[in-house]
XYZ file of C-alpha atoms in Angstrom:
175
model
C -12.078 -13.954 -10.380
C -9.483 -11.375 -9.327
C -12.209 -9.109 -8.004
C -13.711 -11.890 -5.873
C -10.290 -12.866 -4.536
C -9.463 -9.308 -3.498
C -12.916 -8.644 -2.020
C -12.649 -11.730 0.177
C -9.742 -10.193 2.110
C -10.842 -6.555 2.242
C -11.989 -4.978 5.489
C -15.668 -4.102 5.845
C -16.448 -0.577 4.522
C -18.587 0.127 7.592
C -15.625 -0.571 9.897
C -13.423 1.812 7.935
C -16.074 4.571 7.839
C -16.465 4.319 11.618
C -12.749 3.973 12.449
C -11.895 6.558 15.095
C -8.796 7.845 13.287
C -10.599 8.203 9.960
C -13.657 10.117 11.141
C -12.029 13.424 10.235
C -12.505 12.480 6.560
C -16.262 12.796 7.160
C -18.611 12.584 4.205
C -15.746 11.977 1.764
C -15.780 8.352 2.935
C -19.379 7.981 1.752
C -18.457 8.393 -1.928
C -19.450 5.052 -3.519
C -16.599 5.215 -6.036
C -14.076 4.853 -3.211
C -15.518 1.431 -2.370
C -15.940 0.175 -5.948
C -13.399 -2.372 -7.150
C -12.240 -2.325 -10.754
C -8.890 -2.572 -12.514
C -8.005 1.102 -12.110
C -9.186 1.469 -8.520
C -7.460 -1.754 -7.438
C -4.159 -0.930 -9.149
C -4.124 2.611 -7.766
C -5.004 1.300 -4.300
C -2.027 -1.073 -4.522
C 0.234 1.871 -5.353
C -1.143 3.981 -2.490
C -1.160 1.139 0.048
C 2.340 -0.096 -0.688
C 3.744 3.422 -0.840
C 2.213 4.238 2.557
C 3.341 0.910 4.020
C 6.955 1.901 3.449
C 6.612 5.323 5.075
C 8.240 5.266 8.528
C 5.504 7.328 10.134
C 2.701 6.665 12.589
C -0.896 6.527 11.341
C -0.061 5.036 7.940
C -3.705 3.960 7.583
C -4.862 7.574 7.852
C -2.386 8.642 5.172
C -3.488 5.749 2.925
C -7.180 6.615 3.371
C -6.507 10.302 2.655
C -4.485 9.512 -0.474
C -7.214 7.091 -1.585
C -9.678 9.962 -1.524
C -7.305 12.208 -3.470
C -6.523 9.542 -6.104
C -10.098 8.119 -6.046
C -9.096 4.520 -5.486
C -10.420 1.669 -3.359
C -10.035 2.687 0.300
C -10.327 -0.764 1.939
C -7.635 -2.215 -0.304
C -5.210 0.681 0.245
C -5.763 0.594 4.018
C -5.340 -3.196 4.149
C -2.073 -3.072 2.189
C -0.552 -0.738 4.765
C -0.327 -3.779 7.035
C 2.588 -5.094 4.967
C 4.561 -3.268 7.615
C 3.402 -4.680 10.901
C 5.263 -5.125 14.189
C 6.874 -8.321 12.861
C 8.045 -7.001 9.484
C 8.753 -3.380 10.400
C 12.340 -3.779 11.697
C 13.518 -5.693 8.621
C 11.713 -3.443 6.141
C 12.898 -0.194 7.678
C 16.456 -1.472 8.073
C 16.422 -2.375 4.373
C 15.086 1.054 3.378
C 17.636 2.706 5.679
C 20.464 0.819 3.939
C 19.105 1.852 0.528
C 19.061 5.479 1.702
C 22.643 5.197 2.994
C 23.724 3.746 -0.342
C 22.150 6.633 -2.271
C 23.467 9.340 0.072
C 26.919 7.717 0.262
C 26.893 7.665 4.049
C 28.077 4.753 6.188
C 25.459 2.559 7.833
C 25.258 3.654 11.462
C 25.509 1.018 14.163
C 22.278 0.720 16.111
C 23.380 1.671 19.585
C 21.163 4.047 21.488
C 19.720 4.382 24.940
C 16.058 3.646 25.421
C 15.375 7.134 26.728
C 13.721 10.076 25.056
C 17.102 11.736 24.537
C 18.701 8.483 23.307
C 15.957 7.753 20.804
C 16.026 11.372 19.596
C 19.794 11.246 19.105
C 19.489 7.939 17.236
C 16.790 9.309 14.941
C 18.855 12.433 14.270
C 21.564 10.181 12.793
C 19.341 8.004 10.622
C 16.302 10.031 9.543
C 17.608 11.294 6.175
C 18.673 7.916 4.753
C 15.648 6.206 6.330
C 13.122 8.585 4.761
C 14.891 8.739 1.402
C 15.136 4.948 1.211
C 11.551 4.517 2.385
C 10.126 6.964 -0.152
C 12.209 5.459 -2.954
C 11.373 1.819 -2.134
C 7.717 2.723 -1.523
C 7.464 4.535 -4.854
C 9.167 1.763 -6.806
C 7.222 -0.973 -4.998
C 3.963 0.885 -5.502
C 4.644 1.517 -9.183
C 5.644 -2.097 -9.863
C 2.573 -3.388 -8.020
C 0.392 -0.922 -9.969
C 1.709 -2.275 -13.268
C 1.443 -5.911 -12.151
C -2.153 -5.546 -10.957
C -3.179 -3.788 -14.182
C -1.488 -6.475 -16.283
C -2.799 -9.388 -14.224
C -6.350 -8.006 -14.195
C -6.276 -7.519 -17.967
C -4.826 -10.998 -18.525
C -7.552 -12.487 -16.331
C -10.316 -10.665 -18.218
C -8.870 -11.792 -21.563
C -8.752 -15.408 -20.331
C -12.399 -15.265 -19.279
C -13.348 -13.638 -22.570
C -11.549 -16.380 -24.541
C -13.238 -19.119 -22.515
C -16.642 -17.576 -23.060
C -15.940 -17.033 -26.761
C -14.750 -20.623 -27.112
C -17.928 -21.958 -25.460
C -20.093 -19.825 -27.750
C -18.168 -20.895 -30.868
C -18.810 -24.609 -30.339
C -22.521 -25.200 -29.823
C -23.263 -28.275 -27.758
C -24.980 -31.110 -29.556
């Protein structure tokens, strides 16, 4: 049940293998275990995908695919989860992680006033990069770990429910 639900929303493996930014991974993408969906691969992919989604960097999908190869988890799921941060959610998510970083570093939250020039953006980033990255890594790690535990627990619960149903049907023979 869980497996079918997740597989319904996953991107096509062929599209990921042929993605222009992921070609550098080469034959590593052809490992069948990276496309297999089970409790461990799904839970680890949730950790990787959510962690990468909170990283304020370009090419999050490439990082998620690379980490999926390293941790041998489901690539399509990890890459799909990166889209938690999309152009609509990115400002709110990164502002939240920035505030978390400011809280940890005990620095005041900087007002967002910068010029839309290369120099202005660079000066703005110079003020906020430490709390932004610290908050992003912390929230990504915690979010990834919590999602890892929840997926493992939910998957196990679902399997136990199916096992009980099957056992119950086998215990009471139909007349």
